[in-house]
XYZ file of C-alpha atoms in Angstrom:
291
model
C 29.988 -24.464 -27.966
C 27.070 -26.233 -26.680
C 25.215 -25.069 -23.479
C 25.043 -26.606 -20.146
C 21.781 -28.346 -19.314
C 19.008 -26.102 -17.253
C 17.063 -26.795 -14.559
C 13.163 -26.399 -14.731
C 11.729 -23.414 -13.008
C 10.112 -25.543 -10.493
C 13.079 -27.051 -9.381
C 15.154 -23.535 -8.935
C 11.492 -22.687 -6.815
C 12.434 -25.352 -4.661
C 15.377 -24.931 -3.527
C 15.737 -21.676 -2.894
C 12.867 -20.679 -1.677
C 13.018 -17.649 -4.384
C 9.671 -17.004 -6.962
C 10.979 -16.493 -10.268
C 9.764 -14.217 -12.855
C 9.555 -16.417 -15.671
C 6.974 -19.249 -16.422
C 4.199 -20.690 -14.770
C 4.804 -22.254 -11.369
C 2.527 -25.292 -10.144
C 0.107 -24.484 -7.403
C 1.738 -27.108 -5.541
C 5.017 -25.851 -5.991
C 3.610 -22.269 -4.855
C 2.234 -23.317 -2.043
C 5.185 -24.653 -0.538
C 7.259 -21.787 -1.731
C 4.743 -19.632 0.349
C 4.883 -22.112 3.293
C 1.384 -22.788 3.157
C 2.138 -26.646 4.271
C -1.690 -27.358 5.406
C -3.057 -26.278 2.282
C -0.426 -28.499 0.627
C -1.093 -31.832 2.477
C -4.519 -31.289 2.283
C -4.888 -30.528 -1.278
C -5.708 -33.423 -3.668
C -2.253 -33.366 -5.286
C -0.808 -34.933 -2.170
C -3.565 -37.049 -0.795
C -3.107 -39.226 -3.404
C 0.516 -39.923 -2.895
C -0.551 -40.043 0.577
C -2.573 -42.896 0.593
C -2.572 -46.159 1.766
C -2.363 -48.963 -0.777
C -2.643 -52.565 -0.152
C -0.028 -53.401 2.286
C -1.560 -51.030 4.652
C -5.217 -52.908 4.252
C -8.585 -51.686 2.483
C -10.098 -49.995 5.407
C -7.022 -49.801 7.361
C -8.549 -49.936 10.743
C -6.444 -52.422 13.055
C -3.548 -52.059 10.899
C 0.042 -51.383 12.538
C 1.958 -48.160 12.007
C 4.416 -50.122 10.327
C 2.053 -51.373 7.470
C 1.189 -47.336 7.206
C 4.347 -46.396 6.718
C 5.088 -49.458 4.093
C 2.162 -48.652 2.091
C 2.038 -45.196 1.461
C 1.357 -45.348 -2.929
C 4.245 -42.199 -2.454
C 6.978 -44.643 -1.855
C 6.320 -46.791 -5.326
C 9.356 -47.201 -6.935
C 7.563 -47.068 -10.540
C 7.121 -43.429 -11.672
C 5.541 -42.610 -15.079
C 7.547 -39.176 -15.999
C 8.836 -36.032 -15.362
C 5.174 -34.835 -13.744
C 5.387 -37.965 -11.789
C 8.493 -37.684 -10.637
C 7.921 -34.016 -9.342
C 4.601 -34.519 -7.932
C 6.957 -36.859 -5.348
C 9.724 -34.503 -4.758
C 7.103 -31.899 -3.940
C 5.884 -34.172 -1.047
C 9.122 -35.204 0.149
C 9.952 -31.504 0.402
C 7.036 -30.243 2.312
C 7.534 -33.266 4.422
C 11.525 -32.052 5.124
C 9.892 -28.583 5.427
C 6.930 -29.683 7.914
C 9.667 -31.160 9.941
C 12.093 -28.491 10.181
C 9.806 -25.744 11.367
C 8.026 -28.295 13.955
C 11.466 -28.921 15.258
C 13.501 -25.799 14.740
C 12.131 -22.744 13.423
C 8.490 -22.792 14.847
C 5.906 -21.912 14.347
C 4.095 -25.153 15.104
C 2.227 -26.930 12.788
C -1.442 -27.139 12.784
C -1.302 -30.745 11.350
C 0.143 -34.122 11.978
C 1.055 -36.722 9.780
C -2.640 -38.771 11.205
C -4.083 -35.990 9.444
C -2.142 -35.977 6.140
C -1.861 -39.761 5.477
C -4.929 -41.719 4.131
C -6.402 -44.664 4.021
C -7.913 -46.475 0.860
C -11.120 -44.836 1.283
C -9.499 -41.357 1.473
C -10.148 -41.304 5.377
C -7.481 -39.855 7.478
C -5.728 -41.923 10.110
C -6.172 -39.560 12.247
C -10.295 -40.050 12.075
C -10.547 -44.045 11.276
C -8.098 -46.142 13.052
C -7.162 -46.526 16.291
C -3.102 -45.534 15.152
C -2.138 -42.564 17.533
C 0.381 -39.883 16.635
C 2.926 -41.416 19.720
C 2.752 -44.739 17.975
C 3.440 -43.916 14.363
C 6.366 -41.116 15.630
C 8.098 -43.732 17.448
C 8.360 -46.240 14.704
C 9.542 -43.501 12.205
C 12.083 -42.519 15.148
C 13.454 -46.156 15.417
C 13.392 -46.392 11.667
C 15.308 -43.145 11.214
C 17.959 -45.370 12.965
C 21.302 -44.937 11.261
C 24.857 -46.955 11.123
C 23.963 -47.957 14.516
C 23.361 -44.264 16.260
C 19.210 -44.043 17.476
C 17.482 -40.742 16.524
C 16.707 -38.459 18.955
C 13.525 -39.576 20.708
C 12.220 -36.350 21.421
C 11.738 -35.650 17.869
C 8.230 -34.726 16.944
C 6.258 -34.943 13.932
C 9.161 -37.605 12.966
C 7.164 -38.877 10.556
C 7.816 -36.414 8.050
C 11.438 -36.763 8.221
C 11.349 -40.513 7.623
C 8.556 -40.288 4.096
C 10.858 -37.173 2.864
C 13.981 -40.239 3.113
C 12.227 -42.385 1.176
C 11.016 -39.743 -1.051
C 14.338 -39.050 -1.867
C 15.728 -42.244 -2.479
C 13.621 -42.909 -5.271
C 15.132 -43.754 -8.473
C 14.149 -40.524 -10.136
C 15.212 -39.948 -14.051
C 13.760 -36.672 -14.608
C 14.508 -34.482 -11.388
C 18.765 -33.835 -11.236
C 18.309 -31.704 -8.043
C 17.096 -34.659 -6.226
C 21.049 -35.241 -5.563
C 21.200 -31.678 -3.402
C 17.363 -32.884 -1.234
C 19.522 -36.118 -0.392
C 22.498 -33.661 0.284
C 20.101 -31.552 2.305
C 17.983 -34.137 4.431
C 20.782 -36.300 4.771
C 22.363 -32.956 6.889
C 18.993 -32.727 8.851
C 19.182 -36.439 9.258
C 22.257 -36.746 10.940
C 21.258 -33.746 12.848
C 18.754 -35.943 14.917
C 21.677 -38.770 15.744
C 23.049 -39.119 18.513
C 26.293 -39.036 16.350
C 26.896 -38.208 12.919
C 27.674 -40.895 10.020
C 29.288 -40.636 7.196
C 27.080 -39.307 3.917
C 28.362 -41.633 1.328
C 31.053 -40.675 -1.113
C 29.058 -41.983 -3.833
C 26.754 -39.009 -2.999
C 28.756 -36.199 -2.398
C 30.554 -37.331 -5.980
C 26.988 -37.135 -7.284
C 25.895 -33.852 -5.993
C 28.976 -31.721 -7.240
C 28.717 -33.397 -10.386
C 24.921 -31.734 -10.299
C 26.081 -28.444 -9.337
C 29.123 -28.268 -11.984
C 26.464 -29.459 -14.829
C 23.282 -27.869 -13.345
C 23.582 -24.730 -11.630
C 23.599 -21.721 -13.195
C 26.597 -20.069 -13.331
C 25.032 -16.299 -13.458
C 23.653 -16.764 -10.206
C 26.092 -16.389 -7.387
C 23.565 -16.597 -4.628
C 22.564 -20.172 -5.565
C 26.422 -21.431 -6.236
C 27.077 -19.715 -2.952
C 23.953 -21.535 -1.152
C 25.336 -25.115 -2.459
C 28.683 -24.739 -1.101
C 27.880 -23.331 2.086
C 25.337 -26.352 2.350
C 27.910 -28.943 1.712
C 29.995 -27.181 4.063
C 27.503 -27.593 6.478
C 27.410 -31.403 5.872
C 31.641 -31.640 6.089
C 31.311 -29.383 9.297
C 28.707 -31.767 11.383
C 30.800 -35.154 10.053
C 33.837 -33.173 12.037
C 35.817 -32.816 8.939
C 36.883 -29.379 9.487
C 39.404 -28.541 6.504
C 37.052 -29.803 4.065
C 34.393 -27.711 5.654
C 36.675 -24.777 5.816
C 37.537 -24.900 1.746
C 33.955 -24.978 1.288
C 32.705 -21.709 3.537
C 36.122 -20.005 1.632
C 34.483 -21.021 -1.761
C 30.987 -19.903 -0.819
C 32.776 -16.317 0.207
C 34.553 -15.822 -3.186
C 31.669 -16.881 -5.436
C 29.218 -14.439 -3.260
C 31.359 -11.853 -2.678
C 31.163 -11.427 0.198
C 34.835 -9.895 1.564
C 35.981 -10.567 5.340
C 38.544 -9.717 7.435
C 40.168 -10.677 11.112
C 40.808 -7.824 13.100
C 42.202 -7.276 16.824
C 40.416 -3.791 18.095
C 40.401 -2.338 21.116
C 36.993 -2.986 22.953
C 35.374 -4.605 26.337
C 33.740 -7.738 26.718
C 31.669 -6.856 30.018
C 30.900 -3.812 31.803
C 33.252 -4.818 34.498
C 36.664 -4.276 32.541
C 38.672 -0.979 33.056
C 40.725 -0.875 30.369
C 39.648 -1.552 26.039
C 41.803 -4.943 25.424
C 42.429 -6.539 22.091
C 39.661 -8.458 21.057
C 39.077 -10.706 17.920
C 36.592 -8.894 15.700
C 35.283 -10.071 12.272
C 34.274 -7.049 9.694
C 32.265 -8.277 6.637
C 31.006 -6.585 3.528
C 28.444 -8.437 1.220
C 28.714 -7.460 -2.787
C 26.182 -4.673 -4.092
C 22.763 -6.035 -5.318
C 20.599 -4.721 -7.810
C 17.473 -5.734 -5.803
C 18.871 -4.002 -2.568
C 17.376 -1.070 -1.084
């Protein structure tokens, strides 16, 4: 009976954020599994993907954000291989990264994207043109723009949201996981909107069809992780029951056992009497790893 396919070791690194035992992991990759972001967009792996080609000038001074953005060499659609192709996804994931902890989990960065993109002569923005940070976040905000809702203006660092989009829509040939990153910043995406849009059925099709052939089926944590992911995605599109099978799903394949219960308890310290309160008891499965 022949095998599913595997994923590389790199790819599992990525998305879940777990160092694995076996083989040798790219200092790239390791870096962002370690969250060391400004060692990663400063290294030479990503300033070359990070530079400015020829729509965005040879000196780049005068140019517009716009031509920046355009003519970043990450966003060519040619890719020579399977190194190519993850040298990209490794930038579009620190960029997805760099913007999640700048808007959400802290702490704040110690970079922006002037001092991460390049121009031609391996200059950053940030120290030869006259580009500021409030010019090139508010063209990635209106580009980030979706089925007619704006993105959140306030965003910051937006930048990194809109080059880990492109990223991802690459035509990759060598990377299957890239269907859960457009899964994933698709979510964070519509996060920023001032209402959700629809993720395409075309892609949610495409990332089960990933998970059935991809993920390994010995590793409940990661099954577990994808469900609860796309039932993240159903829950902020408002489609409850779909969302609900999917959190179910995630429970049974983690095992992680729940249960409704009505005890006795107060809310505040001004009741008098223990009323019947709705009280969820969970158990997680036993671990080999736990303590």
């Amino acid at each position: 009976m022949a095998q599913n396919p595997t994923l590389r070791p790199e790819e599992l690194v990525l998305l879940t954020g777990s160092a694995l035992e076996e083989g040798n992991i790219p200092c790239f990759i390791d870096q962002i599994h370690k969250s060391e972001l400004d060692a990663f967009f400063r290294s030479e792996h990503a300033q070359k993907l990070l530079t400015v080609g020829e729509k965005g000038g040879e000196d780049g001074i005068g140019a517009s954000p716009e031509a920046f953005l355009d003519g970043l060499k990450l966003f060519n659609p040619k890719m020579d291989g399977h190194i190519d192709e993850m040298s990209r996804l490794s930038v579009g994931v620190a960029a997805l990264c760099a913007f999640i902890q700048v808007n959400w989990t802290g702490p704040d960065l110690t970079f922006t994207p002037l001092d991460v993109i390049r121009t031609s002569d391996s200059k950053t923005l940030a120290a030869s043109t006259s580009v500021t940070d409030q010019q090139l976040n508010a063209t990635a905000i209106a580009r980030l723009a979706c089925g007619g809702e704006p993105a959140y203006h306030l965003s910051k660092c937006a930048t990194f949201l809109y080059i880990a989009l492109r990223t991802f829509k690459l035509p990759y040939q060598n990377i299957p996981s890239i269907h859960w990153w457009r899964l994933r910043s698709g979510r964070i995406h519509r996060e920023i909107l001032d209402e959700p849009v629809d993720f395409p059925d075309a892609d949610f099709a495409a990332v089960e069809e990933f998970a059935v052939t991809y993920l390994p089926k010995d590793q409940p944590d990661i099954l577990g992780r994808y469900r609860i992911e796309r039932g993240l995605m159903h829950h902020l599109l408002r489609q409850d029951k779909l969302a609900a099978d999917e959190f179910v799903k995630a429970a049974s394949i983690m095992g992680l056992q729940y249960e409704l219960t009505g005890v006795k308890g107060r809310k505040t310290k001004f009741q008098v009497d223990d009323v019947t309160q709705l009280v969820l008891l969970a158990k997680g499965r036993e671990r080999k790893d736990s303590p």
